[in-house]
Amino acid sequence: MLYLFPLLAVVIWAGNAIVNKLSFGIIAPEAIAFYRWFFAMLVLTPFMLKPVWRKRKTIAPLLPKLATLAALGMVLNQSLAYFAAATTTATNMALINSLVPMVSLFLAVPLLKQRLTPLVFGGTVISLLGLVFMLSHGDMANLAIGVTQGDLLLLISAFVYALYGVLLKRWQLPISTWESVYIQGIIAVLMLIPLLFSAPSTAISSQAAPLILYAALGASLIAPWAWINGISKLGAERTSIFFNLMPILAAILAAIILNETLAVYHYIDGAMVLFGVMLVQVKPKQKTPAPIACTE
């Protein structure tokens, strides 16, 4: 039963790629980017307002860092994905997003002073080659033609979210995860107000409402809750393996719901990305020190 927590999170996040694509033409990206976090924070406020207020003296000096995290993880990352939906597919969204863990490892070298192992480097190269193969539609000569504006926005989004995760780990903020999420969300809502009023329309139609609710409640609250529970009960290493299922589930959902056709290059890229990610997650065995000879 414990494995249901990370599985639920991954299924919801895979479905969010479908929601991103479905939102195109139904609601302006500027509007859904705002409403997603507005309604998520509205739901969290009764639970988080008092504990956050009690810790206001601890939180005040952290506001510049929290604002940076909010701008990266909640404003830029999500907004770019909604704008990308106009010119890319849900399948591409999921496959490109699956590169986030590897981009994080590379960013961790200068920011966290971590070292890249040969397995990490090899896994990253394999995954990137798979991504290039997909973006070129199976023909490297057509790379410049095959890459859409949406694909480029998603690549930027993946980099931004990877940076968000690395900074979150580097700063180790002395508040709980949900307190951090709540404050970041409030800041993100304030940052997104100008974007909202630049939208062609701020109205929420009957078609847009369920998409907003899925993004606000499912992807922003329920999935993180399930993922955090998975980490606390199973450990970070076993939980992170489930993230590899996300592009596969999103591709299946895209084929069923959006009638997206999976070409051979999608299967090849998916296999290469998953293989690369698995290599990255392999930890080299530590050498056992040689026994010290006992002399009398």
CSV table of C-alpha atoms in Angstrom, one decimal:
chain,number,residue,atom,x,y,z
A,1,MET,CA,0.0,0.0,0.0
A,2,LEU,CA,2.9,2.4,0.7
A,3,TYR,CA,3.9,2.3,-3.0
A,4,LEU,CA,0.5,3.9,-3.8
A,5,PHE,CA,1.7,7.2,-2.6
A,6,PRO,CA,4.4,7.9,-5.2
A,7,LEU,CA,2.3,6.1,-7.8
A,8,LEU,CA,-0.6,8.4,-7.2
A,9,ALA,CA,1.7,11.4,-7.5
A,10,VAL,CA,3.2,10.3,-10.8
A,11,VAL,CA,-0.2,9.5,-12.3
A,12,ILE,CA,-1.5,13.0,-11.3
A,13,TRP,CA,1.6,14.7,-12.7
A,14,ALA,CA,1.3,12.7,-15.9
A,15,GLY,CA,-2.3,13.8,-16.2
A,16,ASN,CA,-1.2,17.4,-15.7
A,17,ALA,CA,0.7,17.2,-19.1
A,18,ILE,CA,-2.6,16.4,-20.7
A,19,VAL,CA,-4.3,19.3,-18.8
A,20,ASN,CA,-1.6,21.7,-20.1
A,21,LYS,CA,-2.4,20.6,-23.7
A,22,LEU,CA,-6.2,20.7,-23.2
A,23,SER,CA,-6.0,24.2,-21.8
A,24,PHE,CA,-4.8,25.6,-25.2
A,25,GLY,CA,-7.7,27.3,-26.8
A,26,ILE,CA,-9.9,27.0,-23.7
A,27,ILE,CA,-8.2,29.4,-21.3
A,28,ALA,CA,-5.4,31.9,-21.8
A,29,PRO,CA,-2.0,30.6,-20.5
A,30,GLU,CA,-1.7,33.9,-18.5
A,31,ALA,CA,-5.0,33.1,-16.8
A,32,ILE,CA,-4.5,29.4,-15.9
A,33,ALA,CA,-1.0,30.1,-14.6
A,34,PHE,CA,-2.5,32.6,-12.1
A,35,TYR,CA,-5.7,30.7,-11.2
A,36,ARG,CA,-3.8,27.5,-10.5
A,37,TRP,CA,-1.8,28.9,-7.6
A,38,PHE,CA,-4.6,31.3,-6.5
A,39,PHE,CA,-7.0,28.4,-5.8
A,40,ALA,CA,-4.3,26.1,-4.4
A,41,MET,CA,-3.3,28.8,-1.9
A,42,LEU,CA,-7.0,29.5,-1.1
A,43,VAL,CA,-7.4,25.8,-0.1
A,44,LEU,CA,-4.1,25.8,1.9
A,45,THR,CA,-4.8,29.1,3.8
A,46,PRO,CA,-7.1,27.7,6.6
A,47,PHE,CA,-4.4,25.1,7.4
A,48,MET,CA,-1.2,27.2,7.0
A,49,LEU,CA,-2.0,30.7,7.9
A,50,LYS,CA,-1.6,30.3,11.7
A,51,PRO,CA,1.6,28.3,11.7
A,52,VAL,CA,3.1,30.6,9.1
A,53,TRP,CA,2.1,33.7,11.2
A,54,ARG,CA,3.6,32.1,14.3
A,55,LYS,CA,6.9,31.7,12.5
A,56,ARG,CA,6.8,35.2,10.9
A,57,LYS,CA,10.1,36.3,12.6
A,58,THR,CA,11.9,33.2,11.3
A,59,ILE,CA,10.3,33.6,7.8
A,60,ALA,CA,11.0,37.3,7.3
A,61,PRO,CA,14.7,37.0,6.6
A,62,LEU,CA,14.0,34.1,4.2
A,63,LEU,CA,11.7,36.1,2.0
A,64,PRO,CA,14.3,36.9,-0.7
A,65,LYS,CA,15.1,33.2,-1.1
A,66,LEU,CA,11.5,32.2,-1.0
A,67,ALA,CA,10.7,34.8,-3.7
A,68,THR,CA,13.5,33.5,-5.9
A,69,LEU,CA,12.1,29.9,-5.5
A,70,ALA,CA,8.6,31.1,-6.2
A,71,ALA,CA,9.7,32.9,-9.4
A,72,LEU,CA,11.5,29.8,-10.6
A,73,GLY,CA,9.3,26.9,-9.6
A,74,MET,CA,5.8,28.4,-9.6
A,75,VAL,CA,5.9,31.4,-12.0
A,76,LEU,CA,8.4,30.7,-14.7
A,77,ASN,CA,8.3,26.9,-14.8
A,78,GLN,CA,4.5,26.6,-14.9
A,79,SER,CA,3.8,29.6,-17.2
A,80,LEU,CA,6.3,28.4,-19.8
A,81,ALA,CA,4.6,25.0,-19.9
A,82,TYR,CA,1.2,26.6,-20.5
A,83,PHE,CA,2.6,28.8,-23.3
A,84,ALA,CA,4.4,25.8,-24.8
A,85,ALA,CA,1.1,23.9,-25.1
A,86,ALA,CA,0.3,25.9,-28.3
A,87,THR,CA,3.1,24.5,-30.3
A,88,THR,CA,4.1,21.1,-28.8
A,89,THR,CA,2.5,17.8,-27.8
A,90,ALA,CA,1.7,16.4,-24.3
A,91,THR,CA,4.0,13.5,-25.1
A,92,ASN,CA,6.9,16.0,-25.8
A,93,MET,CA,6.0,17.8,-22.5
A,94,ALA,CA,6.4,14.6,-20.5
A,95,LEU,CA,9.6,13.4,-22.2
A,96,ILE,CA,11.4,16.8,-21.9
A,97,ASN,CA,10.2,17.2,-18.3
A,98,SER,CA,11.8,13.8,-17.5
A,99,LEU,CA,15.2,15.3,-18.0
A,100,VAL,CA,14.8,17.5,-14.9
A,101,PRO,CA,16.6,15.1,-12.5
A,102,MET,CA,19.7,14.9,-14.8
A,103,VAL,CA,19.8,18.7,-15.3
A,104,SER,CA,19.7,18.9,-11.5
A,105,LEU,CA,22.7,16.7,-11.2
A,106,PHE,CA,24.8,18.9,-13.5
A,107,LEU,CA,23.6,22.1,-11.7
A,108,ALA,CA,24.6,20.4,-8.4
A,109,VAL,CA,28.2,20.4,-9.5
A,110,PRO,CA,28.8,24.2,-9.1
A,111,LEU,CA,26.0,24.9,-6.6
A,112,LEU,CA,26.3,21.9,-4.3
A,113,LYS,CA,29.9,21.0,-5.0
A,114,GLN,CA,28.9,17.5,-6.0
A,115,ARG,CA,31.0,15.3,-8.4
A,116,LEU,CA,29.7,13.7,-11.6
A,117,THR,CA,30.3,10.0,-11.7
A,118,PRO,CA,31.0,8.3,-15.1
A,119,LEU,CA,27.5,6.7,-14.8
A,120,VAL,CA,25.8,10.0,-14.3
A,121,PHE,CA,27.7,11.5,-17.3
A,122,GLY,CA,27.0,8.5,-19.5
A,123,GLY,CA,23.3,8.3,-18.5
A,124,THR,CA,22.9,12.0,-19.3
A,125,VAL,CA,24.5,11.7,-22.7
A,126,ILE,CA,22.3,8.8,-23.6
A,127,SER,CA,19.1,10.7,-22.5
A,128,LEU,CA,20.1,13.8,-24.3
A,129,LEU,CA,20.8,11.9,-27.5
A,130,GLY,CA,17.4,10.3,-27.2
A,131,LEU,CA,15.8,13.7,-26.8
A,132,VAL,CA,17.6,15.1,-29.9
A,133,PHE,CA,16.5,12.1,-31.8
A,134,MET,CA,12.9,12.7,-30.8
A,135,LEU,CA,13.0,16.5,-31.5
A,136,SER,CA,14.4,15.8,-35.0
A,137,HIS,CA,11.6,13.3,-35.6
A,138,GLY,CA,14.1,10.5,-36.2
A,139,ASP,CA,16.3,12.4,-38.6
A,140,MET,CA,19.1,14.4,-37.2
A,141,ALA,CA,19.3,16.5,-40.4
A,142,ASN,CA,15.9,17.8,-39.6
A,143,LEU,CA,16.7,18.9,-36.1
A,144,ALA,CA,16.3,22.7,-36.8
A,145,ILE,CA,12.9,22.0,-38.5
A,146,GLY,CA,11.6,19.5,-36.0
A,147,VAL,CA,12.1,21.6,-32.9
A,148,THR,CA,9.1,23.9,-32.2
A,149,GLN,CA,8.9,27.0,-30.1
A,150,GLY,CA,7.0,25.0,-27.5
A,151,ASP,CA,9.8,22.4,-27.3
A,152,LEU,CA,12.3,25.3,-26.6
A,153,LEU,CA,10.1,26.7,-24.0
A,154,LEU,CA,9.8,23.3,-22.3
A,155,LEU,CA,13.6,23.0,-22.3
A,156,ILE,CA,13.9,26.3,-20.6
A,157,SER,CA,11.1,25.2,-18.2
A,158,ALA,CA,13.0,22.0,-17.3
A,159,PHE,CA,16.2,24.0,-16.7
A,160,VAL,CA,14.4,26.5,-14.5
A,161,TYR,CA,12.7,23.7,-12.4
A,162,ALA,CA,16.0,21.8,-12.0
A,163,LEU,CA,17.6,25.1,-10.7
A,164,TYR,CA,14.6,25.4,-8.3
A,165,GLY,CA,15.2,22.0,-6.9
A,166,VAL,CA,19.0,22.5,-6.5
A,167,LEU,CA,18.6,25.9,-4.8
A,168,LEU,CA,15.9,24.4,-2.5
A,169,LYS,CA,18.5,21.7,-1.4
A,170,ARG,CA,21.3,24.2,-1.1
A,171,TRP,CA,19.5,26.7,1.1
A,172,GLN,CA,17.9,24.2,3.5
A,173,LEU,CA,15.3,26.6,4.7
A,174,PRO,CA,14.5,26.2,8.5
A,175,ILE,CA,10.7,25.8,7.9
A,176,SER,CA,8.5,22.8,7.0
A,177,THR,CA,7.9,21.8,3.4
A,178,TRP,CA,4.3,22.9,3.5
A,179,GLU,CA,5.1,26.3,5.1
A,180,SER,CA,7.7,26.8,2.3
A,181,VAL,CA,5.2,25.8,-0.4
A,182,TYR,CA,2.5,28.1,1.1
A,183,ILE,CA,4.7,31.2,1.3
A,184,GLN,CA,6.1,30.5,-2.2
A,185,GLY,CA,2.6,30.1,-3.5
A,186,ILE,CA,1.4,33.4,-2.0
A,187,ILE,CA,4.4,35.2,-3.5
A,188,ALA,CA,3.8,33.5,-6.9
A,189,VAL,CA,0.1,34.7,-6.9
A,190,LEU,CA,1.3,38.3,-6.3
A,191,MET,CA,3.9,37.9,-9.1
A,192,LEU,CA,1.3,36.5,-11.5
A,193,ILE,CA,-1.2,39.3,-11.1
A,194,PRO,CA,0.3,41.4,-13.9
A,195,LEU,CA,0.4,38.4,-16.1
A,196,LEU,CA,-3.3,37.7,-15.4
A,197,PHE,CA,-4.3,41.2,-16.5
A,198,SER,CA,-2.3,40.9,-19.7
A,199,ALA,CA,-4.5,37.9,-20.7
A,200,PRO,CA,-7.0,38.4,-23.6
A,201,SER,CA,-9.7,37.2,-21.1
A,202,THR,CA,-9.7,36.5,-17.4
A,203,ALA,CA,-13.0,34.7,-17.4
A,204,ILE,CA,-13.3,31.1,-16.2
A,205,SER,CA,-15.5,29.2,-18.6
A,206,SER,CA,-17.3,25.9,-17.7
A,207,GLN,CA,-14.7,24.1,-19.9
A,208,ALA,CA,-11.8,25.8,-18.1
A,209,ALA,CA,-13.0,25.2,-14.5
A,210,PRO,CA,-12.2,21.5,-14.3
A,211,LEU,CA,-8.7,22.0,-15.9
A,212,ILE,CA,-8.0,24.7,-13.3
A,213,LEU,CA,-9.2,22.5,-10.4
A,214,TYR,CA,-7.1,19.6,-11.6
A,215,ALA,CA,-4.0,21.8,-11.8
A,216,ALA,CA,-4.7,23.6,-8.5
A,217,LEU,CA,-5.9,20.7,-6.3
A,218,GLY,CA,-4.4,17.6,-8.1
A,219,ALA,CA,-1.0,18.7,-9.4
A,220,SER,CA,-0.3,21.4,-6.9
A,221,LEU,CA,-1.6,19.9,-3.6
A,222,ILE,CA,-2.6,16.2,-3.8
A,223,ALA,CA,0.4,15.0,-5.9
A,224,PRO,CA,3.0,16.8,-3.7
A,225,TRP,CA,1.3,15.5,-0.5
A,226,ALA,CA,1.4,11.9,-1.9
A,227,TRP,CA,5.1,12.3,-3.0
A,228,ILE,CA,6.2,13.7,0.4
A,229,ASN,CA,4.4,10.8,2.1
A,230,GLY,CA,6.1,8.4,-0.3
A,231,ILE,CA,9.5,9.8,0.6
A,232,SER,CA,8.8,9.7,4.4
A,233,LYS,CA,7.6,6.1,4.2
A,234,LEU,CA,9.8,4.6,1.5
A,235,GLY,CA,12.9,6.8,1.4
A,236,ALA,CA,14.0,9.2,-1.3
A,237,GLU,CA,15.8,6.7,-3.4
A,238,ARG,CA,13.0,4.2,-3.8
A,239,THR,CA,10.4,6.9,-4.3
A,240,SER,CA,12.4,8.7,-7.0
A,241,ILE,CA,12.3,5.5,-9.2
A,242,PHE,CA,8.6,6.1,-9.7
A,243,PHE,CA,9.3,9.4,-11.5
A,244,ASN,CA,10.6,7.3,-14.4
A,245,LEU,CA,7.0,6.2,-15.0
A,246,MET,CA,5.8,9.7,-15.7
A,247,PRO,CA,6.7,10.1,-19.4
A,248,ILE,CA,5.3,6.6,-20.1
A,249,LEU,CA,2.0,7.3,-18.4
A,250,ALA,CA,1.7,10.7,-20.0
A,251,ALA,CA,2.4,9.2,-23.5
A,252,ILE,CA,-0.3,6.6,-22.9
A,253,LEU,CA,-2.8,9.2,-21.7
A,254,ALA,CA,-2.0,11.5,-24.6
A,255,ALA,CA,-2.7,8.6,-27.0
A,256,ILE,CA,-6.0,7.8,-25.4
A,257,ILE,CA,-7.3,11.3,-24.5
A,258,LEU,CA,-5.7,13.5,-27.1
A,259,ASN,CA,-5.3,10.9,-29.9
A,260,GLU,CA,-1.6,11.8,-30.2
A,261,THR,CA,0.2,9.3,-32.4
A,262,LEU,CA,3.3,7.7,-31.0
A,263,ALA,CA,5.9,7.4,-33.7
A,264,VAL,CA,8.9,5.1,-33.6
A,265,TYR,CA,11.2,8.0,-32.6
A,266,HIS,CA,9.0,8.5,-29.5
A,267,TYR,CA,9.6,4.9,-28.4
A,268,ILE,CA,13.3,5.2,-29.1
A,269,ASP,CA,13.6,8.4,-27.2
A,270,GLY,CA,11.5,7.1,-24.3
A,271,ALA,CA,13.7,4.0,-24.0
A,272,MET,CA,16.9,6.1,-24.1
A,273,VAL,CA,15.7,8.6,-21.6
A,274,LEU,CA,14.6,5.9,-19.2
A,275,PHE,CA,17.8,3.9,-19.6
A,276,GLY,CA,19.8,7.1,-19.0
A,277,VAL,CA,17.8,8.0,-15.9
A,278,MET,CA,18.3,4.5,-14.5
A,279,LEU,CA,22.1,4.8,-15.1
A,280,VAL,CA,22.1,8.1,-13.3
A,281,GLN,CA,20.3,6.5,-10.3
A,282,VAL,CA,22.9,3.7,-9.9
A,283,LYS,CA,25.2,4.4,-7.0
A,284,PRO,CA,28.7,3.1,-7.4
A,285,LYS,CA,29.7,0.6,-4.7
A,286,GLN,CA,32.0,2.0,-2.1
A,287,LYS,CA,35.3,0.3,-2.0
A,288,THR,CA,35.8,-1.7,1.2
A,289,PRO,CA,39.0,-0.7,2.9
A,290,ALA,CA,41.6,-3.4,3.0
A,291,PRO,CA,41.9,-5.1,6.4
A,292,ILE,CA,44.8,-3.8,8.5
A,293,ALA,CA,47.2,-6.5,9.4
A,294,CYS,CA,47.5,-7.0,13.1
A,295,THR,CA,51.1,-7.1,14.4
A,296,GLU,CA,52.2,-7.8,17.9
